[in-house]
CSV table of C-alpha atoms and ligand atoms in Angstrom, one decimal:
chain,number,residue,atom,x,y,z
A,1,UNK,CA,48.7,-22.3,37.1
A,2,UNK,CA,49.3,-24.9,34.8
A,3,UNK,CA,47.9,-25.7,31.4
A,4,UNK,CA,45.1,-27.9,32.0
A,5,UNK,CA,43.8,-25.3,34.8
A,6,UNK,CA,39.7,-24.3,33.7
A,7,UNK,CA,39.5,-21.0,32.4
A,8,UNK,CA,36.6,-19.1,32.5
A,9,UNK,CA,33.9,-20.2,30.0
A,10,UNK,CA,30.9,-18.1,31.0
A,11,UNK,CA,29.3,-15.4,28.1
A,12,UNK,CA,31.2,-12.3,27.4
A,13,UNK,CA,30.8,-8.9,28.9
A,14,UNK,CA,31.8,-5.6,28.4
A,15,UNK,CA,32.5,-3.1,31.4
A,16,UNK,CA,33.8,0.4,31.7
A,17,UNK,CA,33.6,3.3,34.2
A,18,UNK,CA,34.3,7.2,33.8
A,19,UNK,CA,34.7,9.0,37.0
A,20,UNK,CA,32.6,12.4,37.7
A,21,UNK,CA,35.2,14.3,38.6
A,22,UNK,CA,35.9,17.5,36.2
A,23,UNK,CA,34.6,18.1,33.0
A,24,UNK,CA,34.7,15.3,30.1
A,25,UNK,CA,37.7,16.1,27.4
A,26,UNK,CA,38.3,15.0,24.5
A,27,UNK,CA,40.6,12.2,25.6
A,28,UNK,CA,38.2,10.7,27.7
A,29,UNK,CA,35.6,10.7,24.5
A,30,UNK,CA,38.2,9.3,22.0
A,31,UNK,CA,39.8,6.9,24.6
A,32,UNK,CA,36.4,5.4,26.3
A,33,UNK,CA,33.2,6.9,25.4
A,34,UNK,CA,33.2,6.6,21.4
A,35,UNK,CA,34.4,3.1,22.1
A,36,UNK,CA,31.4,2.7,24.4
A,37,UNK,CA,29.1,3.3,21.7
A,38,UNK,CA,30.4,1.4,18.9
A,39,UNK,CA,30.6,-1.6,21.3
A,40,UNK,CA,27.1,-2.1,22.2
A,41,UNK,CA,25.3,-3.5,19.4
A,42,UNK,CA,27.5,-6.7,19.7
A,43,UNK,CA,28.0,-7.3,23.2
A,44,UNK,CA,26.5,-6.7,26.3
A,45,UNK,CA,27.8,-3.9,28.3
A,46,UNK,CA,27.5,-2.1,31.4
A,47,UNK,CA,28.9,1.1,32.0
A,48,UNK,CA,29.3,2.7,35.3
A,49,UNK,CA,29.8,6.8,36.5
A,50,UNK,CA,32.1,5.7,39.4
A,51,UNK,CA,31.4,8.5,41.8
A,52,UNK,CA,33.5,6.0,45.2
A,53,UNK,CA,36.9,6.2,42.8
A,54,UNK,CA,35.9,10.4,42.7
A,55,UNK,CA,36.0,10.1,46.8
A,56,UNK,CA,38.8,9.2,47.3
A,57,UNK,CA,39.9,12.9,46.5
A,58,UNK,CA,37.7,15.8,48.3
A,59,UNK,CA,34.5,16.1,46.6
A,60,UNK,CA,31.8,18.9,47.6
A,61,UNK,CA,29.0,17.5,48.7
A,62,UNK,CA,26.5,19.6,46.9
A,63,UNK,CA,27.7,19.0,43.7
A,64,UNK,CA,28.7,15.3,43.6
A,65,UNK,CA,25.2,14.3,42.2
A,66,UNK,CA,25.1,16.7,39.4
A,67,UNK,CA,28.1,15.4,37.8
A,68,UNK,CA,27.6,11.9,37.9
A,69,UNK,CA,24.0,12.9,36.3
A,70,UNK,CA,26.5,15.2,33.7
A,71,UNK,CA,28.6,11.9,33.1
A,72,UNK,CA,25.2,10.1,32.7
A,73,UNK,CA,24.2,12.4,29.8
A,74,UNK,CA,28.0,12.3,28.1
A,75,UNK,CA,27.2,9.1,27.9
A,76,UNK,CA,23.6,8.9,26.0
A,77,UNK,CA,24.8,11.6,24.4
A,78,UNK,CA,27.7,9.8,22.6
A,79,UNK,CA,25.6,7.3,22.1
A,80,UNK,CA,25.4,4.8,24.5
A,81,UNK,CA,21.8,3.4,24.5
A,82,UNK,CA,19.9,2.9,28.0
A,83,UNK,CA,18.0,0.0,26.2
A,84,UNK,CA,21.1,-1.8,25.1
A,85,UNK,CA,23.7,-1.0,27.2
A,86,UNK,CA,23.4,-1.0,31.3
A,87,UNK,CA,24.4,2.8,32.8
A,88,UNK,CA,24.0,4.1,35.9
A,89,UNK,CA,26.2,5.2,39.1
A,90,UNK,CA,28.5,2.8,41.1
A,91,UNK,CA,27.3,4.1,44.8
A,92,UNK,CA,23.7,3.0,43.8
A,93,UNK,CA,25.1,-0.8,43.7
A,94,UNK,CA,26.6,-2.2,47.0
A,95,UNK,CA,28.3,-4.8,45.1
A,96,UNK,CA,31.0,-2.9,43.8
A,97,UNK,CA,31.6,-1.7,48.3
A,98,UNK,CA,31.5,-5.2,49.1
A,99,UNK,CA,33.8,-7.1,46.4
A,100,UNK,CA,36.6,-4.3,47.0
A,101,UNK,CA,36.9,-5.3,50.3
A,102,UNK,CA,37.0,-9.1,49.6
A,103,UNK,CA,39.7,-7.9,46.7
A,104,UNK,CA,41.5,-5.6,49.9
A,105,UNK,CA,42.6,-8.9,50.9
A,106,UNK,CA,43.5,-11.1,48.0
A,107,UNK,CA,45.6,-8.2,46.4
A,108,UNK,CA,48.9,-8.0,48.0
A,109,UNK,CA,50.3,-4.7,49.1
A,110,UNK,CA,53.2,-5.0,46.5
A,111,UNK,CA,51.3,-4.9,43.7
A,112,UNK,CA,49.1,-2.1,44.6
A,113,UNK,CA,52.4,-0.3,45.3
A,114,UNK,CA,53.6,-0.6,42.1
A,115,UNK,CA,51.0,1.4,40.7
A,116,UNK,CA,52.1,4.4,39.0
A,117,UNK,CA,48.7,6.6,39.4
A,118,UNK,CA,49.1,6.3,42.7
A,119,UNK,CA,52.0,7.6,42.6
A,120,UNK,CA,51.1,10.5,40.0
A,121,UNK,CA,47.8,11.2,42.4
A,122,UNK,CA,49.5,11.1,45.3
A,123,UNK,CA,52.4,13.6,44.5
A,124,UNK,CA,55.1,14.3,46.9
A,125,UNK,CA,53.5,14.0,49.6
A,126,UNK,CA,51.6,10.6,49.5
A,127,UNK,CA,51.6,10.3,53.1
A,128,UNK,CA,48.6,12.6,53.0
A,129,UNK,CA,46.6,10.8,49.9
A,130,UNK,CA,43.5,8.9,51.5
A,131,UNK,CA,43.4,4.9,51.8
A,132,UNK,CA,40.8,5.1,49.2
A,133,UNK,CA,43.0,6.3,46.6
A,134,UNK,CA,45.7,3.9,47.2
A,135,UNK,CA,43.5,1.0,46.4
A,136,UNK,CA,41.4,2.8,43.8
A,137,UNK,CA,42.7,0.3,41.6
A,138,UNK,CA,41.3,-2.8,43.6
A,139,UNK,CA,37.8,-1.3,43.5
A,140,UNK,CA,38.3,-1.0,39.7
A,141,UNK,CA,39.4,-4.6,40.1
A,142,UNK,CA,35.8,-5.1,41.8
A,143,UNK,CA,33.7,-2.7,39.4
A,144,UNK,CA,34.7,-5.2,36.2
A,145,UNK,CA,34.9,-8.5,38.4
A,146,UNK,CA,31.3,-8.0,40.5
A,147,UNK,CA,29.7,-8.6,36.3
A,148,UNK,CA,32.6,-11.3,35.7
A,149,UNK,CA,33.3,-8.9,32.7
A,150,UNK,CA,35.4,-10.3,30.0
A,151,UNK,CA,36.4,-6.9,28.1
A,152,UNK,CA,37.7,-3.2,29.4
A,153,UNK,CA,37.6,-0.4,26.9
A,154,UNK,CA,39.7,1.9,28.7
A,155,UNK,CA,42.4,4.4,27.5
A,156,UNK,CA,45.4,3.4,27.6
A,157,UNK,CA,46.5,5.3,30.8
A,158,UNK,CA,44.5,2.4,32.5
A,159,UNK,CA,46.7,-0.4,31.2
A,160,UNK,CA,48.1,-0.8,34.4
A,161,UNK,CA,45.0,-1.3,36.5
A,162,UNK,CA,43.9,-3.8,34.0
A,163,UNK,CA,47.3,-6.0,34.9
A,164,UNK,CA,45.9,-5.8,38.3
A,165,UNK,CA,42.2,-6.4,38.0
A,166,UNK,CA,43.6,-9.8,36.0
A,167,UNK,CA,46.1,-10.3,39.0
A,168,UNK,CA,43.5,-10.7,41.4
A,169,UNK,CA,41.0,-12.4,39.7
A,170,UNK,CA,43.6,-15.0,39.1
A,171,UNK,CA,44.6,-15.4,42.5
A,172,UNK,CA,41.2,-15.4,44.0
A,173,UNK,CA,40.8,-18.3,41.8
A,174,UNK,CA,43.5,-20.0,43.4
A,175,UNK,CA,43.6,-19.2,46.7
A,176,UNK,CA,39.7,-20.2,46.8
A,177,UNK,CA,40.5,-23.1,44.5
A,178,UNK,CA,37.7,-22.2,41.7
A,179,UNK,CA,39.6,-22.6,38.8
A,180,UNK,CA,38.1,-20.3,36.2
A,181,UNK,CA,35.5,-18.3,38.8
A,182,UNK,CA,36.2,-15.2,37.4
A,183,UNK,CA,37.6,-14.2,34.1
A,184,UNK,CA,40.7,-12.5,33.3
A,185,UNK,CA,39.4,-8.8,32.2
A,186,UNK,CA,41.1,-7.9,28.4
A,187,UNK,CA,41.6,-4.6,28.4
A,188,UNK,CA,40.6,-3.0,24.7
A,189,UNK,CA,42.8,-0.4,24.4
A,190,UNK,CA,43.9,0.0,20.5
A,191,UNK,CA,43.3,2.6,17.9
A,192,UNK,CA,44.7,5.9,18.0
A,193,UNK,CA,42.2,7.5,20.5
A,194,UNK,CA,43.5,5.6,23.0
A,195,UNK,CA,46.0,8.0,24.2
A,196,UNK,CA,45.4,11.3,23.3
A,197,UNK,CA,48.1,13.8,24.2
A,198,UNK,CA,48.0,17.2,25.7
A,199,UNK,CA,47.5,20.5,23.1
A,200,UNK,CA,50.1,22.2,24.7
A,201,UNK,CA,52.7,19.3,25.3
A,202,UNK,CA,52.8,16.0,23.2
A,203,UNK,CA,54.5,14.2,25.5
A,204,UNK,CA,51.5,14.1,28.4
A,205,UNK,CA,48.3,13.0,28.3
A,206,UNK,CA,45.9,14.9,28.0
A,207,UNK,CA,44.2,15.6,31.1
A,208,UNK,CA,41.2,17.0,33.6
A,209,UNK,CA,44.2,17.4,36.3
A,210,UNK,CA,46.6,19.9,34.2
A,211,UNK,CA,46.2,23.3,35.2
A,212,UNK,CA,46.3,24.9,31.8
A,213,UNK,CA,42.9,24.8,29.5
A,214,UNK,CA,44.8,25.0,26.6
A,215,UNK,CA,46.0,21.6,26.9
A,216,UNK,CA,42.7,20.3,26.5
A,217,UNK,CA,39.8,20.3,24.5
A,218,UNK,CA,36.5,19.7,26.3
A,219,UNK,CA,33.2,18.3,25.4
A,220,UNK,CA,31.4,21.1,26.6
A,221,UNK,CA,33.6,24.0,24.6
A,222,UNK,CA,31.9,25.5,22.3
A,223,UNK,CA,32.9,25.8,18.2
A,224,UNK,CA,35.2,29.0,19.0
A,225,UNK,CA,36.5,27.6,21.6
A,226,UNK,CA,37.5,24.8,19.4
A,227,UNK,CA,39.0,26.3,16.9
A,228,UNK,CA,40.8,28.5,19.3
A,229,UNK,CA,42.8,26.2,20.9
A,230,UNK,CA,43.7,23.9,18.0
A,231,UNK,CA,45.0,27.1,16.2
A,232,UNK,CA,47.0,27.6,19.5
A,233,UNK,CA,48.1,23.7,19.9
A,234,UNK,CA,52.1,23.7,20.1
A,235,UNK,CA,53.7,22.2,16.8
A,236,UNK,CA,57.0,22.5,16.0
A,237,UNK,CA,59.7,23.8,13.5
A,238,UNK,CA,60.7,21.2,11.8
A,239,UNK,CA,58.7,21.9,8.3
A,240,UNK,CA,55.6,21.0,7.2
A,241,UNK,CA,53.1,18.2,7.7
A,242,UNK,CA,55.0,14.4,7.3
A,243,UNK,CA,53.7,12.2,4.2
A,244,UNK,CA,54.3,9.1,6.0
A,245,UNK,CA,54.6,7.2,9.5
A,246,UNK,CA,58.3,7.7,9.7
A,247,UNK,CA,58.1,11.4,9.6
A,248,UNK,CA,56.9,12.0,12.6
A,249,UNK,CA,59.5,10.1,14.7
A,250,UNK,CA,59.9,13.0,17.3
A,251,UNK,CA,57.6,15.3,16.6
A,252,UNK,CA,55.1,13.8,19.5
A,253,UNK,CA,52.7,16.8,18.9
A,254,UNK,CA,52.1,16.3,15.2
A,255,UNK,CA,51.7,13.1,15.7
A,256,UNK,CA,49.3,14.0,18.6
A,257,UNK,CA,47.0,16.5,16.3
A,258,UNK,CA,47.4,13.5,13.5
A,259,UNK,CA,46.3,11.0,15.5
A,260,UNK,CA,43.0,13.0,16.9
A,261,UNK,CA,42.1,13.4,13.7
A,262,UNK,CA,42.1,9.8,12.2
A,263,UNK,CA,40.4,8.9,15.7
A,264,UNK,CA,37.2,11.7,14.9
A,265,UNK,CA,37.7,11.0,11.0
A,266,UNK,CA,37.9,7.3,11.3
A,267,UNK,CA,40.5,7.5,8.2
A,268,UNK,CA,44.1,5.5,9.2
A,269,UNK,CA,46.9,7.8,9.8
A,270,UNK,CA,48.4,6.8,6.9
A,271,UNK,CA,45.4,8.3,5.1
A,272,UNK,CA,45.5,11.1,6.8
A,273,UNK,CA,49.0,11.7,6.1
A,274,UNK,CA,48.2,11.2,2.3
A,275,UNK,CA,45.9,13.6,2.7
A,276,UNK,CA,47.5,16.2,4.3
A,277,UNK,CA,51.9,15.9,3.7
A,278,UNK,CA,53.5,18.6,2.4
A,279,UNK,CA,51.0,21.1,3.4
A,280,UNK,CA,51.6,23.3,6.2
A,281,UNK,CA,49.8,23.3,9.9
A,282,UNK,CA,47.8,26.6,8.4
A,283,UNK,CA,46.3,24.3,6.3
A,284,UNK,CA,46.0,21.1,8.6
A,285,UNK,CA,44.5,23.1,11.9
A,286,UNK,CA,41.5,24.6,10.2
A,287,UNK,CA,40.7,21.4,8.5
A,288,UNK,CA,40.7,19.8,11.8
A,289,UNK,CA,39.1,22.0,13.9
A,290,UNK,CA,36.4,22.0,11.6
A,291,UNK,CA,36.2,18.1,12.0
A,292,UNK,CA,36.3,18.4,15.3
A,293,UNK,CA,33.1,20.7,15.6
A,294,UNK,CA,31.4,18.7,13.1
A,295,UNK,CA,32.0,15.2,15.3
A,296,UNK,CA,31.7,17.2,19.1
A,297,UNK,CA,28.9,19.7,18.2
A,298,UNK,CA,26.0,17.4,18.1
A,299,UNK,CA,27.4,15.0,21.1
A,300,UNK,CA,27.4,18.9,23.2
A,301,UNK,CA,23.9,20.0,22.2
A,302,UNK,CA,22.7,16.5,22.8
A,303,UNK,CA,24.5,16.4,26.6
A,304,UNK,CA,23.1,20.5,26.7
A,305,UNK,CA,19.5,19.3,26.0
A,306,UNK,CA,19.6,16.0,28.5
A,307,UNK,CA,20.1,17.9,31.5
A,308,UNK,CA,17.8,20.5,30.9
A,309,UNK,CA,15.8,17.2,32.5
A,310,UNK,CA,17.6,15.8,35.3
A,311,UNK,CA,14.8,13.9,36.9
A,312,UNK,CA,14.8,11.9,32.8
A,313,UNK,CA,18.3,11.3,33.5
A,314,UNK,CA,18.1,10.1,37.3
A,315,UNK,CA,15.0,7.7,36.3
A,316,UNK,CA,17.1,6.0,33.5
A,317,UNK,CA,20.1,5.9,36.5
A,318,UNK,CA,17.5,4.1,38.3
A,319,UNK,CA,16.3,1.5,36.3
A,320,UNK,CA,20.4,1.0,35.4
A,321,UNK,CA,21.0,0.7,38.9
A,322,UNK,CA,17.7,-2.4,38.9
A,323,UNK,CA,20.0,-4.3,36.2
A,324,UNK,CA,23.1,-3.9,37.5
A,325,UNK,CA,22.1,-5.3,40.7
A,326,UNK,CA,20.3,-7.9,38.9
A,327,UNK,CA,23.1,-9.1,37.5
A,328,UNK,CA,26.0,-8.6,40.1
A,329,UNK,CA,23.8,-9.6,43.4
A,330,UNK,CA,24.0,-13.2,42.3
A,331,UNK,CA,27.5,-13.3,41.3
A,332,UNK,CA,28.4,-11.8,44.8
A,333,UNK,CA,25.9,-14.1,46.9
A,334,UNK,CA,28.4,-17.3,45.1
A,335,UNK,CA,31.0,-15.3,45.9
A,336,UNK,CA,30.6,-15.1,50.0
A,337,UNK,CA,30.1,-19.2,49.6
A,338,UNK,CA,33.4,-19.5,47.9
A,339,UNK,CA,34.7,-17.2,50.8
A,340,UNK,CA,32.6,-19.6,53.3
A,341,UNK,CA,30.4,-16.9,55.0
A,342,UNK,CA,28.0,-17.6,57.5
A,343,UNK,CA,26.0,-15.6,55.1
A,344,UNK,CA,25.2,-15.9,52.3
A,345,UNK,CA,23.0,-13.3,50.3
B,1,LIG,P1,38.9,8.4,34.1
B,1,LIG,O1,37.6,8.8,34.6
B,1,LIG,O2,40.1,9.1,34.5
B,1,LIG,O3,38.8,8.4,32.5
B,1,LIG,C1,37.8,7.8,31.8
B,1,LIG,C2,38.3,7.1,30.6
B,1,LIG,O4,39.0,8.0,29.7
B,1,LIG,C3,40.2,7.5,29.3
B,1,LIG,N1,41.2,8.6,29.2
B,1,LIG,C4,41.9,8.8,28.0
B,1,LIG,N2,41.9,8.1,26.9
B,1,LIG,C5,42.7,8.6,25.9
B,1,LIG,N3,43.5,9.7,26.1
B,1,LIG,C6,43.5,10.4,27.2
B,1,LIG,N4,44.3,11.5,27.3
B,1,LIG,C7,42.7,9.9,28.3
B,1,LIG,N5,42.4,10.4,29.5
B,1,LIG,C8,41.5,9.6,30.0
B,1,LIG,C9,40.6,6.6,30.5
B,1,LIG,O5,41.6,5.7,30.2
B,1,LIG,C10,39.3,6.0,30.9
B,1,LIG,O6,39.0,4.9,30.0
B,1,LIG,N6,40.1,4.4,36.8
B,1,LIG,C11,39.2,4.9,35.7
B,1,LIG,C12,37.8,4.7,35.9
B,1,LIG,C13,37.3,3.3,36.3
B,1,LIG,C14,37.2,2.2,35.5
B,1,LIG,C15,36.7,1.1,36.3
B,1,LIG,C16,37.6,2.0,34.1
B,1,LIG,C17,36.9,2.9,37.6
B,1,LIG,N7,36.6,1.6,37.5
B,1,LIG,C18,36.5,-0.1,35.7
B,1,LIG,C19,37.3,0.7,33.6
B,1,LIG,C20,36.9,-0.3,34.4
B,1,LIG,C21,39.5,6.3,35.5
B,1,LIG,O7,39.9,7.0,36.4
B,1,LIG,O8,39.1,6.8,34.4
C-alpha cells in the first residue's frame, strides 16, 4: 500500500464479543466487560455473546441457549446499557455466517496457521480440532468487520487475532481494489486488567480452560469464596510487599494480585504500591479480597436477579439482534457488489 492509498474515513465503532462457553472470571470482567461499560457513553458499541466461536468445540445442545442468555446478563449487569450500547447473540445475525466465509478466502492459510490459540486449543492432537476452530479467528475477523468497527476492547490474549482481523481487512481492500472499504480494527487493550494472571500460577492467564478453581476467581463466587481463594493465591518468599515498580521484577504473582487490585481500585500501581510496601501479604490479601467483594458483589446479585427473568433477557436479545442487523445487512449487501455477485441483498 502506499502512502497516498484512502484510508477508512467512515464514523467510529466499537465492537467486542465474549463467548458462552464456561462461567465468566474475573479476567474476562477486568479484561473486556468493565471496559465495555466505561466505553459506551462515548462511542457507539455493539457487543456480541458469540455462541458460533463456542461451536467450534462440543457444546450440549440443551444448554447452549442458557449461557448465551447468562452472558447476556454479565453484561447488563456490569453495566452495559441495552439503550446505548447494541447486545445480543451472533447466531441471531447471518451476517457474521456469511462475511466469514467471504474472509475464508481472502485470509491465507499461513496466517491462520500462525495463530497461537489454535495451537493452544487444539493441543497435541490438532488433527482432531474441528475446521471451525481453526478459523475461529477469521469469523472474529467477520464479527468486527460486518459493523466496519474501528475499536476492539479485548484482553490482551486476543492481540493476535486483532493482527489478523486488520490483515484481512487490508487485503480485501486490495484485492477488491476499494481502498479504505473497511477499517483497520485497533485493538484497546491497555491498563492493567488486560491480562490478568492465574491465582495459582502468575505466569498463565487466568483462565475458564485450567482445571483447578483456585486459579480463578469467578463472577458468580460468592464473598467466601472470594476471600478464600485470594487467601490461598500463591505468593512467594521473597519478603514483603515491593514499594515500587522495580520490586516486583520476578515475582509475576505479586505483581498479578497488584495489578487486580489497581484494575478493581482504579488507583495506578504505583499507588497501590505506596499504599501497601513494606507490609506483608497478611495485610495486603484481606484488603483485597474485601475490594474485590465490594466491586463483584453487586455485578453478581445484579446477573442473579436478571435471570430470575429469562424471557426480559431474550426480548432485549431480540430487539439487539433488530439493530445489529440494521446496521450490518447494508454493509454486507455492498459487500457482495464489491465481490460481484449475481446477488445482491
Ligand atoms: P473469550 O470469550 O475467551 O474472552 C472474553 C474476553 O475476556 C478477555 N480475557 C481476559 N482478559 C484479561 N485477562 C484474562 N486472563 C482474560 N481471559 C480472557 C478476552 O481477551 C476477551 O476480550 N475470541 C474471543 C471472542 C470474540 C471476539 C470477537 C472478541 C469473538 N469475536 C470479536 C472481540 C471481537 C474470545 O474467545 O474471548
Amino acid at each position: 500500500m502506499t502512502d497516498d492509498t484512502p484510508t477508512y474515513a467512515g464514523p467510529e465503532r466499537v465492537f467486542s464479543g465474549v463467548q458462552p462457553s464456561g462461567d465468566l472470571h474475573l479476567g474476562n470482567y477486568l479484561g473486556a466487560l468493565k471496559k465495555f461499560a466505561d466505553l459506551q457513553d462515548d462511542h457507539d458499541c455493539v457487543f456480541c455473546v458469540v455462541d458460533l466461536h463456542a461451536i467450534t468445540v462440543p457444546q450440549d445442545p440443551k444448554l447452549l441457549a442458557q449461557k448465551t442468555r447468562e452472558i447476556a446478563a454479565a453484561f447488563y449487569a456490569a453495566g452495559v446499557d441495552p439503550d446505548k450500547a447494541v447486545v445480543y447473540a451472533q447466531s441471531a445475525v447471518p451476517a457474521h455466517m456469511e462475511l466469514a466465509w467471504y474472509f475464508n478466502c481472502v485470509a491465507r492459510m499461513g496466517w491462520v496457521e500462525r495463530m497461537t490459540q489454535f495451537k493452544d486449543k487444539a493441543g497435541k492432537d490438532s488433527e482432531r480440532a474441528s475446521v471451525g476452530l481453526f478459523t475461529y479467528p477469521v469469523l472474529q475477523a467477520a464479527d468486527i468487520l460486518a459493523y466496519k468497527a474501528t475499536h476492539v476492547p479485548v484482553g490482551e490474549d486476543q492481540k493476535q487475532h486483532l493482527e489478523l482481523s486488520r490483515d484481512i481487512a487490508e487485503r480485501f481492500n486490495r484485492e477488491f481494489d476499494v481502498p479504505g472499504f473497511f477499517p483497520l480494527p485497533e485493538p484497546l487493550i491497555k491498563g492493567p486488567g488486560a491480562r490478568i494472571m492465574s491465582l495459582k500460577d502468575g505466569t498463565k492467564k487466568m483462565s475458564k480452560s485450567d482445571p483447578a478453581e483456585t486459579s480463578r476467581i469467578n463472577l458468580i463466587d460468592d464473598a467466601d469464596m472470594i476471600a478464600k481463594k485470594i487467601k490461598k493465591a500463591k505468593t512467594d518468599v521473597l519478603g514483603d510487599m515491593p514499594s515500587d515498580v522495580d520490586g516486583l521484577e520476578g515475582r509475576p504473582e505479586v505483581e498479578n494480585l497488584v495489578g487486580i487490585y489497581s484494575a478493581l481500585s482504579g488507583d495506578s500501581v504505583d499507588q497501590v504500591l505506596a499504599e501497601f510496601g513494606g507490609k506483608g501479604f497478611g495485610a495486603f490479601k484481606p484488603a483485597l479480597a474485601e475490594l474485590a467483594c465490594e466491586k463483584l458483589g453487586p455485578v453478581t446479585a445484579k446477573m442473579r436477579e436478571l435471570l430470575a427473568d429469562p424471557a426480559e433477557i431474550d426480548a432485549r436479545l431480540a430487539r439487539g439482534a433488530e439493530a445489529a442487523q440494521e446496521i450490518s445487512a447494508p454493509i454486507i449487501s455492498e459487500v457482495r457488489d464489491i465481490i460481484g455477485f449475481w446477488h445482491k441483498s
